CSV table of C-alpha atoms in Angstrom, one decimal:
chain,number,residue,atom,x,y,z
A,1,MET,CA,20.1,151.0,75.6
A,2,LYS,CA,22.0,150.7,78.8
A,3,GLN,CA,22.6,154.5,78.9
A,4,LEU,CA,18.9,155.0,78.6
A,5,TRP,CA,18.1,152.9,81.7
A,6,GLU,CA,20.9,154.7,83.6
A,7,LYS,CA,19.4,158.0,82.5
A,8,ILE,CA,15.9,157.1,83.7
A,9,SER,CA,17.3,155.8,87.0
A,10,LYS,CA,18.8,159.2,87.7
A,11,ASN,CA,15.6,161.1,86.7
A,12,ARG,CA,14.1,163.0,89.6
A,13,TYR,CA,10.6,162.0,89.0
A,14,TYR,CA,11.4,158.4,88.4
A,15,GLN,CA,13.1,158.4,91.8
A,16,MET,CA,10.1,160.1,93.4
A,17,VAL,CA,7.5,157.7,92.0
A,18,PHE,CA,9.2,154.4,91.4
A,19,LYS,CA,12.5,154.3,93.3
A,20,ASN,CA,11.9,155.8,96.8
A,21,PRO,CA,9.3,154.3,99.1
A,22,PHE,CA,6.1,156.4,99.7
A,23,THR,CA,5.4,157.6,103.2
A,24,TYR,CA,3.0,155.5,105.3
A,25,ILE,CA,0.5,158.4,105.1
A,26,THR,CA,0.6,158.5,101.3
A,27,GLY,CA,0.0,154.8,101.3
A,28,ALA,CA,-3.0,155.2,103.6
A,29,VAL,CA,-4.6,157.8,101.4
A,30,LEU,CA,-4.0,155.9,98.2
A,31,LEU,CA,-5.3,152.6,99.7
A,32,SER,CA,-8.4,154.4,101.0
A,33,ILE,CA,-9.1,155.9,97.5
A,34,THR,CA,-8.7,152.4,95.9
A,35,GLN,CA,-10.8,150.8,98.6
A,36,ILE,CA,-13.6,153.3,98.1
A,37,ALA,CA,-13.4,153.0,94.3
A,38,LEU,CA,-13.6,149.2,94.6
A,39,PHE,CA,-16.6,149.4,96.9
A,40,ALA,CA,-18.3,151.9,94.6
A,41,TYR,CA,-17.6,149.7,91.6
A,42,SER,CA,-18.4,146.2,92.9
A,43,GLY,CA,-20.7,146.8,95.9
A,44,ASN,CA,-18.3,144.8,98.1
A,45,PRO,CA,-15.3,146.0,100.1
A,46,TRP,CA,-11.9,144.5,99.7
A,47,GLY,CA,-11.3,141.0,101.1
A,48,VAL,CA,-8.4,138.7,100.8
A,49,SER,CA,-8.6,135.6,102.9
A,50,GLY,CA,-12.0,134.4,101.8
A,51,THR,CA,-10.4,133.7,98.5
A,52,PHE,CA,-7.9,131.4,100.2
A,53,ALA,CA,-10.7,129.2,101.4
A,54,ASN,CA,-11.8,128.8,97.8
A,55,TRP,CA,-8.3,128.1,96.7
A,56,GLY,CA,-8.1,125.4,99.4
A,57,ALA,CA,-11.4,123.9,98.2
A,58,TRP,CA,-10.2,123.8,94.6
A,59,LEU,CA,-7.0,122.2,95.7
A,60,TYR,CA,-8.9,119.7,97.8
A,61,GLN,CA,-11.1,118.8,94.8
A,62,LEU,CA,-8.0,118.4,92.7
A,63,PHE,CA,-7.0,115.6,95.1
A,64,GLY,CA,-10.4,114.1,94.9
A,65,GLY,CA,-12.0,115.6,98.0
A,66,SER,CA,-15.4,117.1,98.2
A,67,VAL,CA,-16.6,120.1,100.1
A,68,GLU,CA,-20.2,120.1,99.0
A,69,LYS,CA,-21.4,118.9,102.4
A,70,TRP,CA,-19.5,121.5,104.4
A,71,PHE,CA,-21.5,124.2,106.0
A,72,TYR,CA,-19.1,126.9,104.8
A,73,PHE,CA,-19.7,126.1,101.1
A,74,SER,CA,-23.3,125.1,101.5
A,75,THR,CA,-25.0,128.2,100.1
A,76,SER,CA,-25.9,128.1,96.4
A,77,GLY,CA,-23.7,131.2,95.9
A,78,ALA,CA,-20.6,129.5,97.3
A,79,GLN,CA,-21.3,126.4,95.2
A,80,ALA,CA,-21.8,128.4,92.0
A,81,THR,CA,-18.4,130.2,92.7
A,82,LEU,CA,-16.7,126.8,93.2
A,83,ASP,CA,-18.3,125.3,90.1
A,84,ALA,CA,-17.4,128.3,87.9
A,85,GLY,CA,-13.8,127.6,88.6
A,86,ILE,CA,-10.7,129.6,89.5
A,87,LEU,CA,-10.5,131.5,86.2
A,88,SER,CA,-13.9,133.1,86.7
A,89,HIS,CA,-13.2,134.0,90.3
A,90,THR,CA,-12.9,137.8,90.9
A,91,GLY,CA,-11.3,137.3,94.3
A,92,THR,CA,-8.5,135.3,92.7
A,93,MET,CA,-7.8,138.0,90.2
A,94,LEU,CA,-7.6,140.5,93.0
A,95,ASN,CA,-5.2,138.4,95.0
A,96,VAL,CA,-3.0,137.4,92.1
A,97,GLY,CA,-3.1,141.1,91.1
A,98,ILE,CA,-1.7,142.0,94.5
A,99,ILE,CA,1.3,139.6,93.9
A,100,PHE,CA,1.9,141.1,90.5
A,101,GLY,CA,1.5,144.6,91.6
A,102,ALA,CA,4.0,144.2,94.3
A,103,LEU,CA,6.4,142.4,91.9
A,104,LEU,CA,6.0,145.3,89.5
A,105,ALA,CA,6.7,147.9,92.1
A,106,THR,CA,9.8,146.0,93.3
A,107,LEU,CA,11.2,145.6,89.8
A,108,LEU,CA,10.5,149.2,88.8
A,109,ALA,CA,12.6,150.2,91.8
A,110,SER,CA,15.2,147.7,90.7
A,111,GLN,CA,15.1,146.1,94.1
A,112,PHE,CA,14.0,142.6,93.4
A,113,LYS,CA,15.8,139.8,95.0
A,114,PHE,CA,14.7,136.2,95.6
A,115,LYS,CA,15.0,135.6,99.3
A,116,LYS,CA,15.6,132.0,100.2
A,117,ILE,CA,14.5,130.4,103.5
A,118,LYS,CA,17.4,130.8,105.9
A,119,SER,CA,16.7,128.4,108.7
A,120,LEU,CA,14.4,125.8,110.1
A,121,LYS,CA,13.0,128.4,112.4
A,122,GLN,CA,11.6,130.3,109.5
A,123,VAL,CA,10.0,127.1,108.1
A,124,VAL,CA,8.3,126.4,111.5
A,125,ALA,CA,7.3,130.1,111.7
A,126,ALA,CA,5.8,130.1,108.2
A,127,VAL,CA,3.9,126.8,108.7
A,128,LEU,CA,2.5,127.6,112.1
A,129,GLY,CA,1.8,131.2,111.3
A,130,GLY,CA,0.1,130.3,108.0
A,131,LEU,CA,-2.1,127.7,109.7
A,132,LEU,CA,-3.1,130.0,112.6
A,133,MET,CA,-3.9,132.8,110.2
A,134,GLY,CA,-6.0,130.6,107.9
A,135,TYR,CA,-8.0,129.0,110.7
A,136,GLY,CA,-8.4,132.3,112.6
A,137,ALA,CA,-9.5,134.2,109.5
A,138,ARG,CA,-12.3,131.7,108.9
A,139,LEU,CA,-13.5,132.0,112.5
A,140,ALA,CA,-13.5,135.8,112.5
A,141,GLY,CA,-14.9,136.0,108.9
A,142,GLY,CA,-11.9,137.6,107.4
A,143,CYS,CA,-8.3,138.9,107.8
A,144,ASN,CA,-6.8,142.2,108.4
A,145,ILE,CA,-8.4,143.4,105.2
A,146,GLY,CA,-11.9,141.8,105.2
A,147,ALA,CA,-12.6,141.7,108.9
A,148,LEU,CA,-10.5,144.6,110.1
A,149,TYR,CA,-10.1,147.3,107.5
A,150,SER,CA,-13.3,146.6,105.5
A,151,GLY,CA,-15.2,145.7,108.7
A,152,ILE,CA,-14.4,148.9,110.5
A,153,ALA,CA,-15.0,151.0,107.4
A,154,SER,CA,-18.4,149.3,107.0
A,155,LEU,CA,-19.3,150.7,110.5
A,156,SER,CA,-19.4,147.2,111.9
A,157,LEU,CA,-18.9,146.5,115.5
A,158,SER,CA,-17.2,143.2,114.6
A,159,GLY,CA,-14.3,145.1,113.1
A,160,TRP,CA,-13.5,146.8,116.4
A,161,VAL,CA,-13.9,143.6,118.4
A,162,PHE,CA,-11.6,141.8,116.0
A,163,ALA,CA,-9.1,144.7,116.2
A,164,ALA,CA,-8.9,144.5,120.0
A,165,PHE,CA,-8.2,140.8,120.0
A,166,LEU,CA,-5.8,141.1,117.1
A,167,LEU,CA,-3.8,143.4,119.3
A,168,VAL,CA,-3.8,140.7,122.1
A,169,GLY,CA,-2.7,138.1,119.5
A,170,ALA,CA,0.0,140.4,118.2
A,171,PHE,CA,1.3,140.9,121.7
A,172,ILE,CA,1.5,137.2,122.4
A,173,GLY,CA,3.0,136.7,119.0
A,174,SER,CA,5.7,139.3,119.6
A,175,LYS,CA,6.7,137.5,122.9
A,176,LEU,CA,6.8,134.1,121.1
A,177,LEU,CA,8.9,135.6,118.3
A,178,ALA,CA,11.4,137.1,120.7
A,179,LYS,CA,11.6,133.8,122.6
A,180,PHE,CA,11.6,131.2,119.9
A,181,PHE,CA,12.1,132.6,116.4
A,182,MET,CA,14.9,135.1,116.8
B,1,MET,CA,34.8,154.3,118.2
B,2,ALA,CA,34.5,150.7,117.0
B,3,GLU,CA,32.6,149.5,114.0
B,4,PHE,CA,30.3,146.5,114.3
B,5,GLU,CA,28.4,144.5,111.8
B,6,LEU,CA,25.1,142.8,112.0
B,7,ASP,CA,24.0,140.3,109.4
B,8,CYS,CA,20.2,140.3,108.9
B,9,MET,CA,20.1,138.9,105.4
B,10,GLY,CA,17.2,136.7,104.9
B,11,GLU,CA,15.5,137.7,108.1
B,12,ALA,CA,11.8,138.5,108.0
B,13,CYS,CA,10.2,141.5,109.7
B,14,PRO,CA,10.5,142.3,112.6
B,15,VAL,CA,13.6,140.3,113.3
B,16,PRO,CA,16.1,142.7,111.8
B,17,LEU,CA,14.6,145.5,113.9
B,18,MET,CA,14.7,143.4,117.1
B,19,LYS,CA,18.2,142.3,116.5
B,20,THR,CA,19.3,145.9,115.8
B,21,GLU,CA,17.7,147.2,118.9
B,22,LYS,CA,19.4,144.5,121.0
B,23,LYS,CA,22.8,145.1,119.4
B,24,MET,CA,22.6,148.9,119.8
B,25,ASN,CA,22.0,148.5,123.5
B,26,THR,CA,25.5,146.9,123.8
B,27,LEU,CA,27.2,149.7,121.9
B,28,SER,CA,28.8,152.7,123.5
B,29,ALA,CA,28.4,156.3,122.2
B,30,GLY,CA,30.3,156.9,119.0
B,31,ASP,CA,30.3,153.3,117.9
B,32,VAL,CA,29.0,152.5,114.4
B,33,LEU,CA,26.8,149.6,113.5
B,34,VAL,CA,26.4,148.4,110.0
B,35,VAL,CA,23.2,146.3,109.5
B,36,HIS,CA,23.0,144.2,106.3
B,37,ILE,CA,19.4,143.7,105.3
B,38,ASP,CA,17.5,142.5,102.3
B,39,HIS,CA,14.0,143.0,103.5
B,40,SER,CA,12.3,146.0,101.9
B,41,CYS,CA,10.3,146.8,105.0
B,42,ALA,CA,13.3,146.7,107.3
B,43,MET,CA,14.9,149.2,105.0
B,44,LYS,CA,12.3,151.6,106.1
B,45,ASN,CA,11.6,150.6,109.7
B,46,VAL,CA,15.1,150.1,111.0
B,47,PRO,CA,16.3,153.6,109.9
B,48,GLU,CA,13.1,155.1,111.2
B,49,TRP,CA,13.5,153.5,114.6
B,50,ALA,CA,17.1,154.6,114.8
B,51,ARG,CA,16.3,158.2,113.9
B,52,LYS,CA,13.6,158.3,116.6
B,53,GLN,CA,16.3,157.2,119.0
B,54,GLY,CA,18.3,160.2,118.0
B,55,TYR,CA,21.1,158.3,116.2
B,56,ASN,CA,22.7,159.3,112.9
B,57,VAL,CA,21.5,157.0,110.2
B,58,GLU,CA,22.5,156.4,106.6
B,59,VAL,CA,21.0,153.9,104.2
B,60,GLU,CA,23.0,152.6,101.3
B,61,GLU,CA,21.6,150.4,98.5
B,62,VAL,CA,24.5,148.0,98.0
B,63,ASP,CA,22.8,145.7,95.4
B,64,ASP,CA,19.3,145.0,94.0
B,65,GLY,CA,17.2,144.6,97.1
B,66,GLU,CA,20.1,144.7,99.5
B,67,TRP,CA,20.8,147.5,101.8
B,68,ASP,CA,23.3,148.6,104.5
B,69,VAL,CA,21.9,150.6,107.3
B,70,ILE,CA,24.7,152.5,109.0
B,71,ILE,CA,23.8,153.7,112.5
B,72,GLU,CA,26.1,155.8,114.6
B,73,LYS,CA,25.3,155.8,118.3
C,1,MET,CA,42.2,152.5,120.9
C,2,SER,CA,40.3,154.9,118.7
C,3,GLU,CA,40.2,153.8,115.2
C,4,PRO,CA,39.9,156.5,112.6
C,5,SER,CA,36.4,156.8,111.5
C,6,THR,CA,36.9,155.9,107.9
C,7,VAL,CA,34.1,153.5,108.2
C,8,ARG,CA,32.9,153.6,104.7
C,9,ALA,CA,35.9,151.6,103.4
C,10,ARG,CA,34.1,148.4,102.6
C,11,PRO,CA,34.8,146.0,99.8
C,12,ALA,CA,34.0,147.1,96.3
C,13,ARG,CA,30.4,146.4,95.2
C,14,LYS,CA,29.1,144.1,92.6
C,15,LYS,CA,27.9,145.8,89.5
C,16,LYS,CA,24.3,146.4,89.9
C,17,ARG,CA,22.0,145.1,87.2
C,18,ASN,CA,19.2,147.5,86.3
C,19,GLN,CA,15.9,145.7,86.6
C,20,LEU,CA,13.8,148.4,85.0
C,21,PRO,CA,13.5,146.6,81.6
C,22,ILE,CA,12.2,143.5,83.4
C,23,GLY,CA,9.8,145.7,85.3
C,24,ILE,CA,8.5,147.2,82.0
C,25,LEU,CA,8.1,143.7,80.6
C,26,VAL,CA,6.1,142.6,83.7
C,27,PHE,CA,3.9,145.7,83.2
C,28,VAL,CA,3.2,144.7,79.6
C,29,ILE,CA,2.4,141.2,80.6
C,30,MET,CA,0.0,142.5,83.3
C,31,ILE,CA,-1.7,144.6,80.7
C,32,ALA,CA,-2.0,141.6,78.4
C,33,ILE,CA,-3.5,139.5,81.1
C,34,GLY,CA,-5.9,142.3,82.0
C,35,LEU,CA,-7.0,142.5,78.4
C,36,LEU,CA,-7.5,138.7,78.1
C,37,LEU,CA,-9.5,138.7,81.3
C,38,SER,CA,-11.6,141.5,80.1
C,39,LEU,CA,-12.5,139.5,77.0
C,40,ARG,CA,-13.7,136.7,79.3
C,41,SER,CA,-15.6,139.2,81.5
C,42,GLY,CA,-15.2,142.9,82.2
C,43,GLN,CA,-15.5,142.3,85.9
C,44,LEU,CA,-12.5,140.0,86.0
C,45,GLY,CA,-10.4,142.6,84.2
C,46,MET,CA,-11.4,145.2,86.7
C,47,PHE,CA,-10.6,143.1,89.7
C,48,TRP,CA,-7.2,142.3,88.2
C,49,LEU,CA,-6.6,146.1,87.8
C,50,PHE,CA,-7.7,146.7,91.4
C,51,GLY,CA,-5.5,143.9,92.7
C,52,GLY,CA,-2.5,145.4,90.8
C,53,CYS,CA,-3.1,148.8,92.3
C,54,PHE,CA,-3.4,147.4,95.8
C,55,GLY,CA,-0.2,145.4,95.4
C,56,PHE,CA,1.7,148.4,94.0
C,57,ILE,CA,0.5,150.8,96.7
C,58,LEU,CA,1.2,148.2,99.5
C,59,GLN,CA,4.7,147.6,98.3
C,60,LYS,CA,5.6,151.2,97.6
C,61,SER,CA,4.5,152.4,101.0
C,62,ARG,CA,5.6,149.2,102.8
C,63,PHE,CA,2.1,149.3,104.2
C,64,CYS,CA,1.8,146.5,106.7
C,65,PHE,CA,-1.3,145.9,108.8
C,66,THR,CA,0.7,143.4,110.8
C,67,ALA,CA,3.3,146.0,111.7
C,68,SER,CA,0.6,148.4,112.7
C,69,LEU,CA,-0.4,146.1,115.5
C,70,ARG,CA,3.0,144.5,116.2
C,71,ASP,CA,5.4,147.5,116.3
C,72,PRO,CA,3.7,149.1,119.3
C,73,CYS,CA,4.3,145.9,121.2
C,74,ILE,CA,7.9,145.5,120.1
C,75,THR,CA,9.6,148.9,119.8
C,76,GLY,CA,6.8,151.2,120.6
C,77,SER,CA,6.8,152.8,117.2
C,78,THR,CA,3.3,153.7,116.0
C,79,SER,CA,3.9,155.5,112.7
C,80,ILE,CA,2.2,152.6,110.8
C,81,THR,CA,-0.5,152.4,113.4
C,82,LYS,CA,-1.3,156.0,112.8
C,83,ALA,CA,-1.3,155.6,109.0
C,84,VAL,CA,-3.7,152.7,109.3
C,85,LEU,CA,-6.0,154.8,111.5
C,86,ILE,CA,-6.0,157.5,108.9
C,87,ALA,CA,-6.9,154.9,106.2
C,88,PHE,CA,-9.8,153.8,108.5
C,89,ALA,CA,-11.0,157.3,108.9
C,90,ILE,CA,-11.0,158.2,105.1
C,91,THR,CA,-12.5,154.9,104.1
C,92,THR,CA,-15.2,155.1,106.7
C,93,VAL,CA,-16.3,158.4,105.3
C,94,GLY,CA,-16.3,157.1,101.7
C,95,PHE,CA,-18.1,153.8,102.6
C,96,THR,CA,-20.7,155.6,104.7
C,97,ALA,CA,-21.4,158.0,101.8
C,98,ILE,CA,-22.0,155.0,99.4
C,99,LYS,CA,-24.0,153.1,102.0
C,100,TYR,CA,-26.1,156.0,103.0
C,101,SER,CA,-26.9,157.0,99.4
C,102,ALA,CA,-28.2,153.5,98.7
C,103,PHE,CA,-30.2,153.6,102.0
C,104,ALA,CA,-31.6,157.1,101.2
C,105,ALA,CA,-32.7,155.9,97.7
C,106,GLY,CA,-34.5,153.0,99.3
C,107,LEU,CA,-32.1,150.5,97.8
C,108,PRO,CA,-30.5,147.6,99.7
C,109,ILE,CA,-27.3,148.7,101.4
C,110,PRO,CA,-24.2,147.3,99.7
C,111,GLY,CA,-21.5,145.4,101.4
C,112,GLN,CA,-23.5,144.4,104.5
C,113,SER,CA,-22.1,140.9,104.4
C,114,TYR,CA,-18.9,142.5,105.9
C,115,VAL,CA,-20.9,143.4,109.0
C,116,MET,CA,-19.9,140.2,110.8
C,117,PRO,CA,-21.6,138.6,113.8
C,118,VAL,CA,-19.8,139.3,117.0
C,119,SER,CA,-19.2,136.1,119.0
C,120,LEU,CA,-16.5,134.1,120.8
C,121,ALA,CA,-15.4,133.0,117.3
C,122,THR,CA,-14.4,136.7,116.6
C,123,VAL,CA,-12.3,136.7,119.8
C,124,VAL,CA,-10.6,133.3,119.2
C,125,GLY,CA,-10.1,134.1,115.5
C,126,GLY,CA,-8.6,137.5,116.3
C,127,VAL,CA,-6.1,136.1,118.8
C,128,MET,CA,-5.1,133.2,116.4
C,129,PHE,CA,-4.8,135.6,113.5
C,130,GLY,CA,-2.7,138.0,115.6
C,131,VAL,CA,-0.3,135.4,116.7
C,132,GLY,CA,0.0,133.9,113.2
C,133,MET,CA,0.6,137.1,111.4
C,134,VAL,CA,3.4,138.2,113.7
C,135,ILE,CA,5.2,134.8,113.5
C,136,ALA,CA,4.8,134.4,109.8
C,137,GLY,CA,5.9,138.0,109.1
C,138,GLY,CA,2.8,139.3,107.4
C,139,CYS,CA,-1.0,139.0,107.3
C,140,ALA,CA,-3.0,138.0,104.2
C,141,SER,CA,-2.3,141.1,102.1
C,142,GLY,CA,1.3,141.3,103.5
C,143,THR,CA,2.0,137.7,102.6
C,144,LEU,CA,0.8,138.2,99.0
C,145,MET,CA,2.8,141.4,98.7
C,146,ARG,CA,6.0,139.6,100.0
C,147,VAL,CA,5.4,136.7,97.6
C,148,GLY,CA,5.6,139.3,94.9
C,149,GLU,CA,8.8,140.6,96.4
C,150,GLY,CA,10.4,137.2,96.2
C,151,PHE,CA,10.3,135.9,99.8
C,152,ALA,CA,10.4,132.1,99.9
C,153,MET,CA,9.3,132.2,103.5
C,154,GLN,CA,6.0,133.9,102.7
C,155,MET,CA,5.4,131.6,99.8
C,156,LEU,CA,5.5,128.8,102.3
C,157,ALA,CA,3.3,130.7,104.7
C,158,LEU,CA,0.8,131.3,101.8
C,159,VAL,CA,0.5,127.6,101.2
C,160,PHE,CA,-0.3,126.9,104.8
C,161,PHE,CA,-2.6,129.9,105.0
C,162,VAL,CA,-4.6,128.2,102.2
C,163,ILE,CA,-4.5,124.9,104.1
C,164,GLY,CA,-5.5,126.6,107.3
C,165,SER,CA,-8.4,128.3,105.6
C,166,LEU,CA,-9.6,125.0,104.3
C,167,TRP,CA,-9.3,123.5,107.8
C,168,GLY,CA,-11.2,126.4,109.2
C,169,ALA,CA,-13.9,126.2,106.5
C,170,LYS,CA,-14.3,122.5,107.3
C,171,ASP,CA,-14.9,123.2,111.0
C,172,MET,CA,-17.2,126.1,110.3
C,173,GLY,CA,-20.3,123.9,110.7
C,174,TRP,CA,-19.4,123.2,114.3
C,175,TRP,CA,-18.5,126.8,115.1
C,176,ASN,CA,-21.6,128.1,113.5
C,177,LEU,CA,-23.8,125.7,115.3
C,178,ASN,CA,-22.3,126.0,118.7
C,179,VAL,CA,-20.8,129.5,118.8
C,180,ILE,CA,-21.8,131.9,116.1
C,181,ALA,CA,-25.5,131.0,115.7
C,182,GLY,CA,-27.6,133.8,117.1
C,183,ALA,CA,-24.7,136.1,117.6
C,184,PRO,CA,-25.6,139.7,116.8
C,185,ARG,CA,-24.5,141.5,113.7
C,186,VAL,CA,-24.1,145.0,114.9
C,187,PHE,CA,-24.3,147.7,112.2
C,188,LEU,CA,-23.4,150.9,114.1
C,189,PRO,CA,-26.0,153.1,112.2
C,190,ASP,CA,-28.7,150.8,113.5
C,191,VAL,CA,-27.7,151.7,117.0
C,192,PHE,CA,-26.6,155.4,116.8
C,193,GLY,CA,-28.2,156.5,113.6
C,194,TRP,CA,-26.2,157.3,110.4
C,195,PHE,CA,-24.8,160.6,111.5
C,196,GLY,CA,-24.2,159.5,115.1
C,197,ALA,CA,-22.4,156.3,114.0
C,198,LEU,CA,-20.1,158.3,111.7
C,199,VAL,CA,-19.3,160.9,114.3
C,200,ILE,CA,-18.7,158.3,117.1
C,201,GLN,CA,-16.5,156.2,114.9
C,202,LEU,CA,-14.4,159.1,113.7
C,203,LEU,CA,-14.1,160.3,117.3
C,204,ILE,CA,-12.9,156.9,118.4
C,205,ILE,CA,-10.4,156.8,115.6
C,206,GLY,CA,-9.2,160.3,116.6
C,207,CYS,CA,-8.8,159.2,120.2
C,208,LEU,CA,-6.8,156.1,119.2
C,209,TYR,CA,-4.6,158.3,117.0
C,210,VAL,CA,-3.8,160.5,120.0
C,211,ALA,CA,-3.3,157.4,122.2
C,212,ALA,CA,-0.9,155.9,119.6
C,213,ASP,CA,1.1,159.1,119.4
C,214,LEU,CA,1.3,159.3,123.2
C,215,TRP,CA,2.4,155.7,123.4
C,216,GLU,CA,5.2,156.3,121.0
C,217,ARG,CA,6.4,159.3,122.9
C,218,LYS,CA,6.4,157.3,126.1
C,219,LYS,CA,8.2,154.3,124.7
C,220,LEU,CA,10.7,156.1,122.4
C,221,GLY,CA,11.0,159.3,124.4
C,222,THR,CA,11.5,161.5,121.4
C,223,THR,CA,9.3,163.6,119.2
C,224,ASP,CA,8.1,162.2,116.0
C,225,GLU,CA,9.9,163.9,113.1
C,226,SER,CA,9.0,161.6,110.3
């Protein structure tokens, strides 16, 4: 059995598809095809962070909180999604699918390693960064996927405005990173 | 012709790249820097950056999800 | 003081364990979950499949929207920026075709909820998100992908991303009332016509591509060989 895995590992086509990383351009083309296919199939482009708000709401409800009165969840559609639960939520399947897809790709390349948190700095960075992204994504109506990628591809001006200020944020973030988190 | 090591294990992007850039600036021509990384993106962007600087680069997979990037200035 | 350059003499390596079998096991589990979801509803199974594809592609190509905006600021490298622009261009063409065919057939245009209002909230949100993603080492898709790769730091970031989203959702009432209300949702074909919007957008993407390339040449001083 061991020989078989070794043999596969040395196979040219295995290395091409599963071992070696794709180029960025290949990634761009494949992502575009998948994005367009998703849009054609479901009538909605790809979004990631809207689902996080739903996860937050379900978590909050688990602790006895209620979001019914919040403007964000006030539409009947949002309420129906919340009532249907996490196992009927398509966005959840998409996001968990991303985690599994990435795990699969890493394992098939035999490159999986659990990476522990190394320092307090990383904890602070993750907490602060996570909160900023979460709040920011709600304000802008999405993240790099929903508001930027899907926004721009939907011929929306909001995507371009978001892009410009993301760049400003990334510049500030780079300076902060060099100063405090390195 | 000295060899230096840089431990970037457990560092998240873009820290390995920033540390490598900083370290390379202190090296003199002919020196070799071995960067230890376990970040799959750094395994792509550190060598790419070094090649664009015109350095010789080699990437070695030392273990599952761990790499050594060997850069010769 | 020149040491001989036998630099490769490093301690013997640990024996590598091949993770392929585990990978195949995970693949089988993913198929099983997909089938179970399909029994529940076909749509859930499809979204699971799409998610898996996105995750696989993102990881394989190390595609990182964060890096596309961050690397130009840090090292001046724009190879990911250019790839993202290519993705924008291809997807724009595909999306416009789908939207236009619906429009031409007199049907409602799909996906218009992604044409967001442009207001101060977009600006503040963009800056906050930009800072956050650089510090946390990944945006939403990047964080998910790195959770799959086994990064504890991004698992923590994901938890706080969810908390931040809830916080943001809670405050949306105020933002909507005071900032977003009345802000225009600008769909470019409404301004330039379908053909005009497509051409203008592709031209802008083309110009940005050239600008990104020039930026890299200026910052790194070498020609792009990759």
